[in-house]
PDB file of C-alpha atoms in Angstrom:
ATOM      1  CA  GLN A   1     -14.542  11.513   1.297  1.00 88.00           C
ATOM      2  CA  VAL A   2     -11.172  10.277   2.438  1.00 92.00           C
ATOM      3  CA  GLN A   3     -10.805   7.104   4.469  1.00 95.00           C
ATOM      4  CA  LEU A   4      -7.690   5.424   5.818  1.00 96.00           C
ATOM      5  CA  VAL A   5      -7.729   2.016   7.494  1.00 97.00           C
ATOM      6  CA  GLU A   6      -4.676   0.443   9.114  1.00 98.00           C
ATOM      7  CA  SER A   7      -4.155  -3.242   9.764  1.00 98.00           C
ATOM      8  CA  GLY A   8      -1.398  -5.714  10.545  1.00 98.00           C
ATOM      9  CA  GLY A   9      -0.473  -4.838  14.106  1.00 98.00           C
ATOM     10  CA  GLY A  10       0.044  -7.398  16.803  1.00 98.00           C
ATOM     11  CA  LEU A  11       2.436  -8.873  19.320  1.00 98.00           C
ATOM     12  CA  VAL A  12       5.937  -9.766  18.185  1.00 98.00           C
ATOM     13  CA  GLN A  13       9.167 -10.645  19.961  1.00 98.00           C
ATOM     14  CA  PRO A  14      12.207  -8.377  19.763  1.00 98.00           C
ATOM     15  CA  GLY A  15      14.010  -8.952  16.483  1.00 98.00           C
ATOM     16  CA  GLY A  16      10.833 -10.058  14.766  1.00 98.00           C
ATOM     17  CA  SER A  17       8.929  -8.537  11.877  1.00 98.00           C
ATOM     18  CA  LEU A  18       5.501  -7.198  11.058  1.00 98.00           C
ATOM     19  CA  ARG A  19       3.957  -5.663   7.981  1.00 98.00           C
ATOM     20  CA  LEU A  20       1.382  -2.953   8.416  1.00 98.00           C
ATOM     21  CA  SER A  21      -1.092  -2.002   5.732  1.00 98.00           C
ATOM     22  CA  CYS A  22      -2.939   1.222   5.127  1.00 97.00           C
ATOM     23  CA  THR A  23      -5.808   0.988   2.673  1.00 96.00           C
ATOM     24  CA  TYR A  24      -7.120   4.291   1.493  1.00 93.00           C
ATOM     25  CA  SER A  25      -9.907   5.791  -0.580  1.00 93.00           C
ATOM     26  CA  GLY A  26     -10.822   9.237  -1.816  1.00 88.00           C
ATOM     27  CA  LEU A  27      -7.286  10.293  -2.738  1.00 80.00           C
ATOM     28  CA  THR A  28      -7.466   9.932  -6.506  1.00 71.00           C
ATOM     29  CA  LEU A  29      -8.015  13.505  -7.678  1.00 61.00           C
ATOM     30  CA  ASN A  30      -5.138  15.267  -5.978  1.00 72.00           C
ATOM     31  CA  ARG A  31      -1.470  14.918  -5.259  1.00 83.00           C
ATOM     32  CA  TYR A  32      -0.959  13.614  -1.753  1.00 86.00           C
ATOM     33  CA  ALA A  33       1.462  12.003   0.633  1.00 90.00           C
ATOM     34  CA  ILE A  34       0.842   9.236   3.141  1.00 93.00           C
ATOM     35  CA  THR A  35       2.849   9.054   6.312  1.00 96.00           C
ATOM     36  CA  TRP A  36       3.092   6.503   9.091  1.00 98.00           C
ATOM     37  CA  PHE A  37       3.139   7.917  12.597  1.00 98.00           C
ATOM     38  CA  SER A  38       3.661   6.144  15.877  1.00 98.00           C
ATOM     39  CA  GLN A  39       2.464   7.064  19.332  1.00 98.00           C
ATOM     40  CA  ALA A  40       3.720   5.230  22.378  1.00 96.00           C
ATOM     41  CA  PRO A  41       1.873   5.467  25.703  1.00 90.00           C
ATOM     42  CA  GLY A  42       2.503   8.853  27.265  1.00 93.00           C
ATOM     43  CA  LYS A  43       4.530  10.033  24.279  1.00 96.00           C
ATOM     44  CA  GLU A  44       3.910  12.470  21.471  1.00 96.00           C
ATOM     45  CA  ARG A  45       3.018  11.272  18.021  1.00 97.00           C
ATOM     46  CA  GLU A  46       6.137  10.863  15.900  1.00 97.00           C
ATOM     47  CA  GLY A  47       6.712  10.477  12.198  1.00 97.00           C
ATOM     48  CA  VAL A  48       7.949   7.064  11.062  1.00 98.00           C
ATOM     49  CA  SER A  49       7.953   7.129   7.276  1.00 97.00           C
ATOM     50  CA  CYS A  50       6.461   9.116   4.420  1.00 95.00           C
ATOM     51  CA  ILE A  51       5.799   7.992   0.858  1.00 92.00           C
ATOM     52  CA  SER A  52       4.550   9.958  -2.121  1.00 85.00           C
ATOM     53  CA  ASP A  53       1.442   9.150  -4.118  1.00 77.00           C
ATOM     54  CA  ARG A  54       3.524   8.254  -7.161  1.00 75.00           C
ATOM     55  CA  ASP A  55       6.242   6.426  -5.261  1.00 70.00           C
ATOM     56  CA  GLU A  56       8.622   9.253  -6.074  1.00 78.00           C
ATOM     57  CA  TYR A  57      10.274   9.468  -2.677  1.00 87.00           C
ATOM     58  CA  THR A  58      10.303   8.015   0.796  1.00 93.00           C
ATOM     59  CA  TYR A  59      11.379   9.590   4.056  1.00 95.00           C
ATOM     60  CA  TYR A  60      12.284   7.809   7.268  1.00 96.00           C
ATOM     61  CA  ASP A  61      12.916   8.755  10.825  1.00 97.00           C
ATOM     62  CA  ASP A  62      16.493   8.076  11.849  1.00 96.00           C
ATOM     63  CA  SER A  63      15.351   5.580  14.453  1.00 96.00           C
ATOM     64  CA  VAL A  64      13.924   3.211  11.819  1.00 97.00           C
ATOM     65  CA  LYS A  65      16.320   3.644   8.894  1.00 97.00           C
ATOM     66  CA  GLY A  66      17.600   0.289   7.758  1.00 97.00           C
ATOM     67  CA  ARG A  67      14.848  -1.540   9.653  1.00 98.00           C
ATOM     68  CA  PHE A  68      11.553  -0.251   8.235  1.00 98.00           C
ATOM     69  CA  THR A  69      10.554   0.034   4.589  1.00 97.00           C
ATOM     70  CA  SER A  70       7.582   1.926   3.215  1.00 95.00           C
ATOM     71  CA  SER A  71       6.071   0.899  -0.102  1.00 94.00           C
ATOM     72  CA  ARG A  72       2.795   1.060  -1.970  1.00 91.00           C
ATOM     73  CA  ASP A  73       0.579  -0.876  -4.339  1.00 91.00           C
ATOM     74  CA  ILE A  74      -1.280   1.702  -6.371  1.00 85.00           C
ATOM     75  CA  ALA A  75      -3.693  -0.817  -7.876  1.00 88.00           C
ATOM     76  CA  LYS A  76      -4.735  -1.966  -4.399  1.00 93.00           C
ATOM     77  CA  ASN A  77      -4.875   1.533  -2.923  1.00 92.00           C
ATOM     78  CA  THR A  78      -2.582   0.344  -0.178  1.00 94.00           C
ATOM     79  CA  VAL A  79       0.566   1.585   1.519  1.00 95.00           C
ATOM     80  CA  TYR A  80       2.704  -0.867   3.456  1.00 97.00           C
ATOM     81  CA  LEU A  81       5.163  -0.494   6.278  1.00 98.00           C
ATOM     82  CA  GLN A  82       7.491  -3.464   6.546  1.00 98.00           C
ATOM     83  CA  MET A  83       9.010  -3.493  10.015  1.00 98.00           C
ATOM     84  CA  ASP A  84      12.044  -5.686  10.614  1.00 98.00           C
ATOM     85  CA  SER A  85      14.386  -6.046  13.562  1.00 98.00           C
ATOM     86  CA  LEU A  86      11.718  -4.718  15.866  1.00 98.00           C
ATOM     87  CA  LYS A  87      12.735  -3.347  19.232  1.00 98.00           C
ATOM     88  CA  PRO A  88      10.709  -2.923  22.420  1.00 97.00           C
ATOM     89  CA  GLU A  89      10.895   0.837  21.935  1.00 96.00           C
ATOM     90  CA  ASP A  90       8.959   0.408  18.676  1.00 98.00           C
ATOM     91  CA  THR A  91       5.890  -0.484  20.736  1.00 98.00           C
ATOM     92  CA  ALA A  92       3.208   2.028  19.836  1.00 98.00           C
ATOM     93  CA  ILE A  93      -0.022   2.615  18.034  1.00 98.00           C
ATOM     94  CA  TYR A  94       0.785   3.127  14.383  1.00 98.00           C
ATOM     95  CA  TYR A  95      -1.348   5.470  12.330  1.00 98.00           C
ATOM     96  CA  CYS A  96      -1.393   6.289   8.673  1.00 97.00           C
ATOM     97  CA  ALA A  97      -2.211   9.827   7.700  1.00 97.00           C
ATOM     98  CA  ALA A  98      -2.721  11.665   4.444  1.00 94.00           C
ATOM     99  CA  VAL A  99      -2.416  15.224   3.293  1.00 92.00           C
ATOM    100  CA  PHE A 100      -3.232  16.741  -0.052  1.00 88.00           C
ATOM    101  CA  LEU A 101      -0.404  18.583  -1.701  1.00 85.00           C
ATOM    102  CA  GLY A 102      -0.339  21.445  -4.124  1.00 77.00           C
ATOM    103  CA  ILE A 103       2.167  21.531  -6.914  1.00 72.00           C
ATOM    104  CA  GLU A 104       5.020  20.925  -4.521  1.00 75.00           C
ATOM    105  CA  ALA A 105       6.235  17.637  -3.190  1.00 77.00           C
ATOM    106  CA  MET A 106       6.270  16.950   0.531  1.00 80.00           C
ATOM    107  CA  PRO A 107       9.231  18.854   1.942  1.00 81.00           C
ATOM    108  CA  GLU A 108      11.851  16.658   3.515  1.00 83.00           C
ATOM    109  CA  THR A 109      11.921  18.951   6.537  1.00 87.00           C
ATOM    110  CA  ARG A 110       8.163  18.909   7.210  1.00 90.00           C
ATOM    111  CA  TRP A 111       6.835  15.411   6.510  1.00 93.00           C
ATOM    112  CA  ASP A 112       6.894  14.350  10.147  1.00 95.00           C
ATOM    113  CA  ILE A 113       4.713  17.148  11.526  1.00 95.00           C
ATOM    114  CA  PRO A 114       1.387  15.665  12.690  1.00 96.00           C
ATOM    115  CA  SER A 115      -0.518  18.937  12.407  1.00 95.00           C
ATOM    116  CA  LEU A 116       0.179  18.987   8.677  1.00 93.00           C
ATOM    117  CA  TYR A 117      -2.070  15.970   8.115  1.00 94.00           C
ATOM    118  CA  ASN A 118      -5.831  16.266   8.058  1.00 91.00           C
ATOM    119  CA  TYR A 119      -6.840  12.664   7.370  1.00 95.00           C
ATOM    120  CA  TRP A 120      -6.060   9.881   9.816  1.00 97.00           C
ATOM    121  CA  GLY A 121      -6.814   6.252  10.341  1.00 98.00           C
ATOM    122  CA  LYS A 122      -7.744   4.902  13.753  1.00 98.00           C
ATOM    123  CA  GLY A 123      -4.432   3.145  14.267  1.00 98.00           C
ATOM    124  CA  THR A 124      -3.163  -0.386  14.774  1.00 98.00           C
ATOM    125  CA  LEU A 125      -1.283  -1.498  17.871  1.00 98.00           C
ATOM    126  CA  VAL A 126       2.215  -2.932  17.623  1.00 98.00           C
ATOM    127  CA  THR A 127       3.628  -4.521  20.752  1.00 98.00           C
ATOM    128  CA  VAL A 128       7.244  -5.700  20.803  1.00 98.00           C
ATOM    129  CA  SER A 129       7.888  -7.789  23.878  1.00 96.00           C
ATOM    130  CA  SER A 130       9.216 -11.152  24.962  1.00 93.00           C
TER     131      SER A 130
END
């Protein structure tokens, strides 16, 4: 069974930083990708960043390029999202999600589609406010 658990959210002032963690289990027998999504109140869920199981590639939404960095620690079964220069518009619940892949890598044009992912954590709240 697959489990994803997010942590690291909280309240931070504009310009500050947070690091989110996504600890996962049950993803060891298949190729997969893990993606961070955000969902602000009243808004649709949006892709933030995607990282491959072997740290082969990372994808980012244009709104976070240069500010957020996705990485992973394979030994700890953990994916991280380092968020710097946070803005009030970054306020959202952040989810990590996983999808098993076939022989293909995650397409650059499809990684941010929520319906593609069938395993989700419960989310961690990030609030950026003074």
